[in-house]
Coordinates of C-alpha atoms in Angstrom, one line a residue:
Chain S
M1 CA -22.1 -16.2 5.5
M2 CA -19.8 -19.2 6.2
I3 CA -16.0 -19.0 6.0
K4 CA -13.2 -21.5 6.7
M5 CA -10.0 -20.6 8.4
R6 CA -7.0 -22.4 9.8
V7 CA -6.0 -20.6 13.1
N8 CA -3.0 -21.6 15.0
G9 CA -3.1 -25.1 13.3
K10 CA -6.7 -25.7 13.9
S11 CA -9.5 -25.6 11.3
H12 CA -12.6 -23.5 11.9
E13 CA -15.8 -23.0 10.0
L14 CA -17.5 -19.9 11.1
D15 CA -20.8 -18.1 10.4
I16 CA -20.0 -14.4 10.2
Q17 CA -21.7 -11.2 9.0
P18 CA -20.3 -9.9 5.7
G19 CA -19.1 -6.6 7.3
E20 CA -17.1 -8.1 10.2
S21 CA -13.4 -7.5 10.5
L22 CA -10.8 -10.3 11.0
N23 CA -10.1 -8.7 14.4
L24 CA -13.7 -9.1 15.5
I25 CA -13.8 -12.6 14.2
L26 CA -10.7 -13.6 16.2
R27 CA -11.8 -11.9 19.4
E28 CA -15.6 -12.4 19.4
H29 CA -16.1 -15.7 17.4
L30 CA -13.0 -17.5 18.5
G31 CA -12.3 -15.9 21.9
L32 CA -8.6 -15.2 20.8
T33 CA -8.3 -11.9 22.8
G34 CA -4.5 -11.9 22.8
T35 CA -4.9 -10.0 19.4
K36 CA -5.8 -6.6 20.7
K37 CA -8.3 -4.1 19.4
G38 CA -6.4 -0.8 19.7
C39 CA -7.0 2.1 17.4
D40 CA -9.3 -0.1 15.1
S41 CA -8.2 2.0 12.1
G42 CA -4.9 0.6 11.0
G43 CA -2.7 3.0 13.0
C44 CA -1.3 1.3 16.1
G45 CA -0.4 -2.3 15.2
A46 CA -1.7 -3.9 18.4
C47 CA -3.9 -6.1 16.3
T48 CA -1.2 -7.5 14.1
V49 CA -1.5 -11.3 13.1
I50 CA 0.2 -13.4 10.5
L51 CA -2.1 -14.3 7.6
N52 CA -0.7 -16.7 5.0
G53 CA 2.9 -16.0 6.2
R54 CA 2.7 -12.2 6.1
A55 CA 1.9 -9.6 8.9
V56 CA -1.4 -7.8 8.5
Y57 CA -3.5 -5.6 10.7
S58 CA -6.5 -7.7 11.6
C59 CA -8.6 -4.6 12.2
M60 CA -8.1 -3.6 8.6
T61 CA -8.6 -7.1 7.2
Y62 CA -12.0 -7.4 5.9
G63 CA -13.3 -10.7 7.5
P64 CA -14.5 -12.5 4.3
K65 CA -11.2 -11.8 2.6
A66 CA -9.6 -14.1 5.2
D67 CA -11.8 -17.1 4.0
G68 CA -9.5 -20.0 3.3
G69 CA -6.6 -18.3 5.1
D70 CA -3.9 -19.7 7.4
L71 CA -3.6 -17.6 10.5
L72 CA -1.1 -17.3 13.3
T73 CA -2.0 -15.3 16.4
I74 CA -0.1 -14.6 19.6
E75 CA -1.9 -17.7 21.2
G76 CA -0.2 -19.9 18.6
L77 CA 3.4 -19.1 19.5
S78 CA 4.0 -21.0 22.7
K79 CA 4.3 -24.7 22.6
D80 CA 3.6 -27.1 25.5
G81 CA 3.5 -24.2 28.0
E82 CA 7.0 -23.0 26.8
L83 CA 7.2 -19.4 25.5
D84 CA 8.4 -18.9 21.9
T85 CA 11.9 -17.5 21.6
I86 CA 10.5 -14.1 20.7
Q87 CA 8.2 -14.0 23.6
R88 CA 11.1 -15.0 25.9
S89 CA 13.4 -12.4 24.6
F90 CA 10.7 -9.7 25.1
A91 CA 10.3 -10.9 28.7
E92 CA 13.9 -11.3 29.5
L93 CA 14.9 -8.0 28.1
Y94 CA 12.0 -6.1 29.7
A95 CA 10.6 -5.1 26.3
F96 CA 7.2 -4.3 27.7
Q97 CA 5.4 -2.5 30.5
C98 CA 1.7 -2.4 30.2
G99 CA 1.9 -5.1 27.5
F100 CA -1.1 -4.0 25.4
C101 CA 1.0 -3.5 22.3
T102 CA 3.2 -6.5 22.9
P103 CA 1.2 -9.1 21.0
G104 CA 1.3 -6.9 17.9
F105 CA 5.1 -6.3 18.2
I106 CA 5.8 -9.9 18.7
M107 CA 3.8 -11.0 15.7
A108 CA 5.3 -8.3 13.5
T109 CA 8.7 -9.6 14.8
K110 CA 7.8 -13.2 14.1
A111 CA 6.9 -12.3 10.4
L112 CA 10.2 -10.4 10.0
L113 CA 12.4 -13.2 11.4
D114 CA 10.6 -16.0 9.5
S115 CA 11.6 -14.2 6.2
N116 CA 14.8 -12.6 7.4
P117 CA 16.4 -14.2 10.4
Q118 CA 19.4 -11.8 10.7
P119 CA 17.8 -8.4 10.1
S120 CA 19.8 -5.1 10.3
D121 CA 18.6 -2.4 12.7
A122 CA 17.1 -0.6 9.7
E123 CA 15.3 -3.7 8.6
I124 CA 13.9 -4.1 12.2
R125 CA 12.7 -0.6 12.3
E126 CA 11.2 -0.9 8.9
A127 CA 9.3 -4.0 9.9
L128 CA 8.1 -2.5 13.2
V129 CA 7.3 1.1 12.0
G130 CA 3.6 0.1 11.9
N131 CA 3.5 -0.7 15.6
L132 CA 3.3 1.9 18.4
C133 CA 4.3 1.6 22.0
R134 CA 3.2 4.4 24.4
C135 CA 5.0 3.3 27.6
T136 CA 8.1 1.1 27.2
G137 CA 9.8 3.0 24.4
Y138 CA 11.4 1.4 21.5
T139 CA 15.0 0.9 22.7
K140 CA 14.2 -2.2 24.8
I141 CA 12.0 -3.6 22.0
M142 CA 14.9 -3.2 19.5
E143 CA 17.1 -5.0 22.0
A144 CA 14.6 -7.8 22.3
V145 CA 14.3 -8.3 18.6
R146 CA 18.2 -8.2 18.2
G147 CA 18.4 -10.7 21.1
V148 CA 16.3 -13.2 19.1
S149 CA 18.0 -12.8 15.9
K150 CA 21.5 -13.3 17.5
K151 CA 20.3 -16.6 19.0
G152 CA 19.1 -17.7 15.6
G153 CA 15.4 -17.3 16.3
Chain O
M1 CA -22.3 6.2 14.2
P2 CA -22.5 5.6 10.4
T3 CA -24.0 2.4 9.3
F4 CA -22.2 -0.2 7.2
Q5 CA -24.2 -3.4 6.9
P6 CA -23.5 -5.1 3.6
K7 CA -25.8 -8.1 3.1
E8 CA -23.6 -9.9 0.6
Y9 CA -20.1 -10.8 -0.3
L10 CA -19.9 -11.8 -3.8
R11 CA -17.1 -13.6 -5.7
P12 CA -17.8 -13.6 -9.4
S13 CA -15.5 -15.8 -11.5
T14 CA -15.6 -13.9 -14.9
A15 CA -15.3 -10.3 -15.9
E16 CA -18.7 -10.4 -17.5
E17 CA -20.3 -11.5 -14.2
V18 CA -18.6 -8.5 -12.4
T19 CA -20.1 -6.0 -14.8
M20 CA -23.5 -7.7 -14.5
V21 CA -23.4 -7.5 -10.7
L22 CA -22.3 -3.9 -10.8
T23 CA -25.1 -2.8 -13.2
S24 CA -27.9 -4.9 -11.7
R25 CA -27.4 -4.6 -7.9
E26 CA -27.8 -1.3 -6.4
G27 CA -25.1 -0.6 -3.9
A28 CA -22.6 -3.2 -5.1
V29 CA -19.0 -2.1 -4.7
I30 CA -15.7 -3.7 -5.7
I31 CA -13.4 -4.5 -2.9
G32 CA -9.6 -4.6 -3.5
G33 CA -7.3 -5.4 -0.6
G34 CA -9.9 -4.0 1.8
T35 CA -7.6 -1.7 3.8
E36 CA -9.9 1.3 3.3
V37 CA -13.2 -0.3 3.9
Y38 CA -13.6 0.4 7.5
E39 CA -12.1 3.9 7.3
L40 CA -14.6 4.8 4.5
A41 CA -17.4 3.2 6.5
E42 CA -16.5 5.2 9.6
R43 CA -16.8 8.4 7.5
G44 CA -20.2 7.3 6.3
L45 CA -19.1 6.8 2.8
L46 CA -20.3 3.2 2.6
S47 CA -23.7 3.5 4.1
E48 CA -25.4 2.7 0.9
T49 CA -23.2 -0.3 0.2
T50 CA -25.3 -3.5 0.1
A51 CA -22.8 -5.9 -1.4
L52 CA -19.0 -6.1 -1.8
V53 CA -17.6 -7.7 -4.9
D54 CA -14.4 -9.6 -4.5
L55 CA -12.3 -10.0 -7.7
T56 CA -10.2 -12.9 -6.5
G57 CA -12.0 -15.4 -8.6
L58 CA -10.8 -13.6 -11.8
Q59 CA -7.2 -14.4 -10.9
L60 CA -6.0 -10.9 -11.6
D61 CA -2.8 -11.7 -9.6
G62 CA -0.2 -11.9 -12.4
I63 CA 2.8 -9.7 -13.2
E64 CA 4.1 -10.4 -16.7
R65 CA 6.1 -8.9 -19.5
K66 CA 4.2 -8.7 -22.8
G67 CA 6.6 -7.3 -25.4
P68 CA 7.5 -3.8 -24.4
A69 CA 4.6 -3.7 -21.8
L70 CA 4.7 -4.8 -18.2
E71 CA 1.2 -5.8 -17.0
A72 CA 0.2 -6.3 -13.4
G73 CA -3.2 -7.5 -12.3
A74 CA -5.5 -5.5 -10.2
S75 CA -5.3 -8.1 -7.3
V76 CA -1.6 -8.0 -7.1
R77 CA -0.6 -6.9 -3.5
L78 CA 1.8 -4.1 -3.1
S79 CA 4.3 -6.3 -1.3
E80 CA 4.1 -8.9 -4.1
L81 CA 5.0 -6.1 -6.6
E82 CA 7.8 -4.8 -4.5
D83 CA 9.3 -8.3 -4.3
H84 CA 9.0 -9.0 -8.0
D85 CA 12.1 -8.9 -10.2
A86 CA 10.2 -6.8 -12.8
V87 CA 10.5 -3.7 -10.7
K88 CA 14.3 -4.0 -10.1
H89 CA 15.3 -2.5 -13.4
P90 CA 16.5 1.1 -13.2
S91 CA 13.8 2.2 -15.4
M92 CA 11.2 0.9 -12.9
G93 CA 12.9 2.8 -10.1
A94 CA 10.0 5.2 -9.6
V95 CA 7.7 2.3 -8.9
L96 CA 10.1 0.5 -6.7
D97 CA 10.8 3.6 -4.7
S98 CA 7.2 4.4 -4.2
L99 CA 6.5 0.9 -3.0
R100 CA 9.4 1.0 -0.6
S101 CA 8.2 4.3 0.8
I102 CA 4.8 2.9 1.7
H103 CA 4.5 2.0 5.4
P104 CA 3.7 -0.1 7.3
V105 CA 4.2 -3.6 5.8
Q106 CA 1.0 -4.7 7.5
V107 CA -0.8 -2.5 5.0
K108 CA 1.3 -3.4 1.9
N109 CA 0.6 -7.1 2.6
L110 CA -3.1 -6.4 2.1
A111 CA -3.4 -3.5 -0.3
T112 CA -3.6 -4.2 -4.0
I113 CA -2.7 -2.3 -7.2
G114 CA -6.3 -2.0 -8.2
G115 CA -7.3 -0.5 -4.8
A116 CA -4.4 1.9 -5.0
V117 CA -5.4 3.4 -8.3
C118 CA -9.2 3.2 -7.9
S119 CA -9.0 5.1 -4.6
S120 CA -8.0 8.0 -6.7
I121 CA -6.1 9.8 -3.9
S122 CA -3.3 11.9 -5.4
F123 CA -1.0 11.7 -2.4
F124 CA -1.0 7.9 -2.5
D125 CA 2.5 6.9 -3.5
L126 CA 2.2 4.0 -6.0
P127 CA 0.0 6.0 -8.4
V128 CA 2.6 8.7 -8.7
G129 CA 5.4 6.1 -9.3
L130 CA 3.3 4.4 -12.0
A131 CA 2.2 7.6 -13.6
A132 CA 5.8 8.7 -14.0
L133 CA 6.1 5.7 -16.2
D134 CA 3.1 6.7 -18.3
A135 CA 1.0 3.9 -16.8
T136 CA -2.3 3.1 -18.3
V137 CA -5.2 1.5 -16.5
Q138 CA -7.0 -1.6 -17.9
V139 CA -10.7 -1.0 -17.7
F140 CA -13.4 -3.7 -18.4
G141 CA -17.0 -2.7 -18.9
V142 CA -20.4 -3.5 -20.1
G143 CA -20.5 -5.5 -23.3
A144 CA -17.0 -6.7 -22.7
N145 CA -15.8 -3.2 -23.7
Q146 CA -12.2 -2.5 -22.8
R147 CA -10.4 0.8 -22.7
K148 CA -7.0 1.9 -21.4
P149 CA -7.0 5.4 -20.0
R150 CA -3.8 7.0 -18.8
L151 CA -3.5 6.7 -15.1
A152 CA -3.0 10.4 -14.7
D153 CA -6.3 11.1 -16.5
F154 CA -8.1 8.1 -14.7
M155 CA -7.6 9.7 -11.3
V156 CA -10.1 12.6 -12.0
D157 CA -10.6 13.8 -8.4
F158 CA -10.4 12.8 -4.8
L159 CA -12.0 9.4 -4.4
T160 CA -13.3 9.8 -8.0
P161 CA -11.8 7.5 -10.6
D162 CA -12.9 7.7 -14.2
L163 CA -15.2 4.6 -14.1
K164 CA -18.6 4.5 -15.7
P165 CA -21.4 2.3 -14.3
G166 CA -20.5 -1.4 -14.7
E167 CA -16.9 -0.7 -15.3
F168 CA -14.0 -2.0 -13.1
V169 CA -10.2 -2.1 -13.2
T170 CA -8.5 -5.3 -14.2
G171 CA -4.9 -4.2 -14.1
V172 CA -2.2 -1.6 -14.9
T173 CA 0.3 -1.4 -17.7
V174 CA 3.6 0.4 -17.9
E175 CA 6.2 0.5 -20.7
P176 CA 9.5 0.5 -18.9
D177 CA 11.7 0.6 -22.0
A178 CA 10.5 4.2 -22.7
Y179 CA 13.0 5.5 -20.2
T180 CA 16.4 4.4 -19.0
T181 CA 16.0 5.4 -15.3
S182 CA 13.3 6.7 -12.9
A183 CA 12.9 7.6 -9.3
F184 CA 10.3 8.7 -6.7
T185 CA 10.7 10.9 -3.6
K186 CA 8.1 12.1 -1.0
F187 CA 7.9 14.2 2.1
C188 CA 5.8 13.1 5.1
L189 CA 5.9 13.9 8.9
T190 CA 6.2 10.4 10.3
G191 CA 7.2 6.9 9.2
N192 CA 3.6 6.0 8.7
D193 CA 2.3 9.3 7.4
W194 CA 0.7 9.9 4.0
A195 CA 2.8 12.1 1.7
M196 CA 2.3 15.8 2.0
V197 CA 3.8 16.0 -1.5
N198 CA 5.3 13.2 -3.7
C199 CA 7.2 13.3 -6.9
G200 CA 8.0 10.8 -9.6
C201 CA 10.3 11.3 -12.6
S202 CA 11.4 9.2 -15.5
L203 CA 14.3 10.0 -17.7
K204 CA 15.7 8.7 -21.0
V205 CA 19.4 9.3 -21.0
E206 CA 21.3 9.3 -24.3
G207 CA 24.9 10.3 -24.8
G208 CA 25.3 11.8 -21.4
A209 CA 22.3 14.0 -21.7
I210 CA 18.6 13.8 -20.9
A211 CA 16.8 13.0 -24.1
S212 CA 13.3 12.9 -22.7
A213 CA 11.6 13.2 -19.3
K214 CA 8.3 12.8 -17.4
V215 CA 7.5 14.5 -14.1
V216 CA 4.5 13.7 -12.0
L217 CA 3.5 15.1 -8.6
G218 CA 0.9 14.1 -6.0
G219 CA -0.5 16.0 -3.1
I220 CA -0.6 19.2 -5.2
S221 CA -4.2 19.1 -6.2
S222 CA -7.1 16.7 -6.1
G223 CA -5.7 14.7 -9.1
L224 CA -2.2 13.9 -10.2
V225 CA -0.2 16.7 -11.8
T226 CA 1.9 16.0 -14.9
A227 CA 4.4 18.8 -15.2
H228 CA 4.9 18.9 -19.0
E229 CA 6.8 22.2 -19.2
T230 CA 9.2 21.1 -16.5
A231 CA 9.8 17.8 -18.4
D232 CA 10.3 19.7 -21.7
G233 CA 12.9 21.9 -19.9
L234 CA 14.9 18.9 -18.8
R235 CA 15.6 17.8 -22.4
G236 CA 19.2 18.4 -23.4
L237 CA 20.5 19.0 -19.9
A238 CA 23.6 17.0 -18.8
A239 CA 22.7 13.8 -17.0
E240 CA 25.1 14.6 -14.1
P241 CA 24.1 13.3 -10.6
G242 CA 24.6 16.1 -8.0
S243 CA 23.3 18.8 -10.2
Q244 CA 21.2 21.6 -8.6
F245 CA 18.6 21.6 -11.5
D246 CA 17.7 25.3 -10.5
E247 CA 16.1 26.1 -13.9
P248 CA 13.8 23.0 -13.9
A249 CA 12.9 23.7 -10.3
E250 CA 11.9 27.3 -11.1
R251 CA 10.0 26.1 -14.2
L252 CA 8.1 23.7 -11.9
D253 CA 7.3 26.6 -9.5
G254 CA 5.7 28.6 -12.4
E255 CA 3.9 25.6 -13.7
L256 CA 2.2 24.6 -10.5
R257 CA -1.1 26.4 -10.3
D258 CA -4.2 26.0 -8.1
V259 CA -2.1 24.2 -5.5
V260 CA -4.2 22.9 -2.6
S261 CA -3.9 24.6 0.8
D262 CA -5.2 22.7 3.8
Y263 CA -4.6 22.0 7.5
R264 CA -1.5 19.9 6.6
A265 CA 0.3 22.6 4.5
S266 CA -0.1 25.8 2.7
A267 CA 0.0 26.1 -1.1
G268 CA 3.2 28.0 -0.8
Y269 CA 4.8 25.3 1.4
R270 CA 3.7 22.5 -1.0
K271 CA 5.2 24.4 -3.9
K272 CA 8.5 24.7 -2.1
L273 CA 8.4 21.1 -1.2
A274 CA 7.7 20.2 -4.9
K275 CA 10.9 21.9 -6.0
V276 CA 13.0 20.1 -3.4
L277 CA 11.5 16.7 -4.2
L278 CA 12.0 17.3 -8.0
R279 CA 15.7 17.9 -7.4
Q280 CA 15.9 14.8 -5.2
A281 CA 14.1 12.6 -7.6
L282 CA 16.2 13.8 -10.6
N283 CA 19.4 13.1 -8.7
R284 CA 18.2 9.8 -7.5
A285 CA 17.3 8.7 -11.0
L286 CA 20.6 9.9 -12.4
T287 CA 22.5 8.1 -9.7
R288 CA 20.6 4.9 -10.3
E289 CA 21.2 5.2 -14.1
R290 CA 25.0 5.2 -13.4
G291 CA 24.5 1.9 -11.6

């Protein structure tokens, strides 16, 4: 079946199988492998992308449901070779080690700060509760998110 | 590896078309937000699914007040309902609490009201919050036949909603004015966990006392449990936040029968949790009522 999506500002028309997930479409059809395939069951958050302005798990998003959608993935954040402020904050404050979960954390943070530029710690935790990190720990990640919001995102 | 290879993705534009598809195509299944599709497929529960039917074309995405009723369409996403002014009134507290207790936001941004009730999973939070407000389910069927079963009756068993061939859910209705306040509480092990037990209660407070009440629990059995005797026992009690509510809690303990026992918790533990959650829900509702 044919679907249309706008991904990182670019329009795509894709021929997909009806059972494919958005994660598979991004990674296999579009080669956007920055969006990770982690648990593949809606439990780790590594596959988080922004669909129509809201954070979603791409592994849980039934592909055809994204037809007509406007998507932002980790590849769409940097501009002209310059890291986005969230990416820079994660790098400067050492908020990652292996980095596998990082795209998901950054996209969940992006969705949060787009709707709430000055979140409280409780609001940051609430927004990131669906993202798991197994090596950095959450203290540095919290610092990185606070760092962006203090600078005004 | 279970097979899940639907051949078609259908987007009917009328309710009649949906019933026609459901009755004429073997293996056609409605899709809500789709958050459970791959999990069900992984468990082999969608191996006979040949087509998924998307209700987006029916525009069941409104939330509106119609006299005493508040109606929400089946396609309304949980995050949209949570953000809506309609759930900010104290009487809708059980619904708002249940939505706020659902994590993570990535799921709330996809999952729909229709999917939450049609899943018919008693430990899901939103159905308990809605049932505490006497929610009814709008069902459309063959011959344009419509009926409105109570949500607590509609969720017959685990993954078994009361839907006949060709029927599907178009929305959910509550009547918020029947109560002055309500609240929801749950117990789970982690921020993202399913509730082990959850509890919703609605109260009508008049002249400083509880005039009427509704108590609903999830995670106790395969369907929702409406605690009628406990609700009756609340009538006439002082509407004082901070109360222990020992008598209602003991009444609930006696009323809960055939409580499920599984790898997550024993029946006895669930009954103890239910008493604690009832107390918490009642006090949260009464605190909310005071503003």
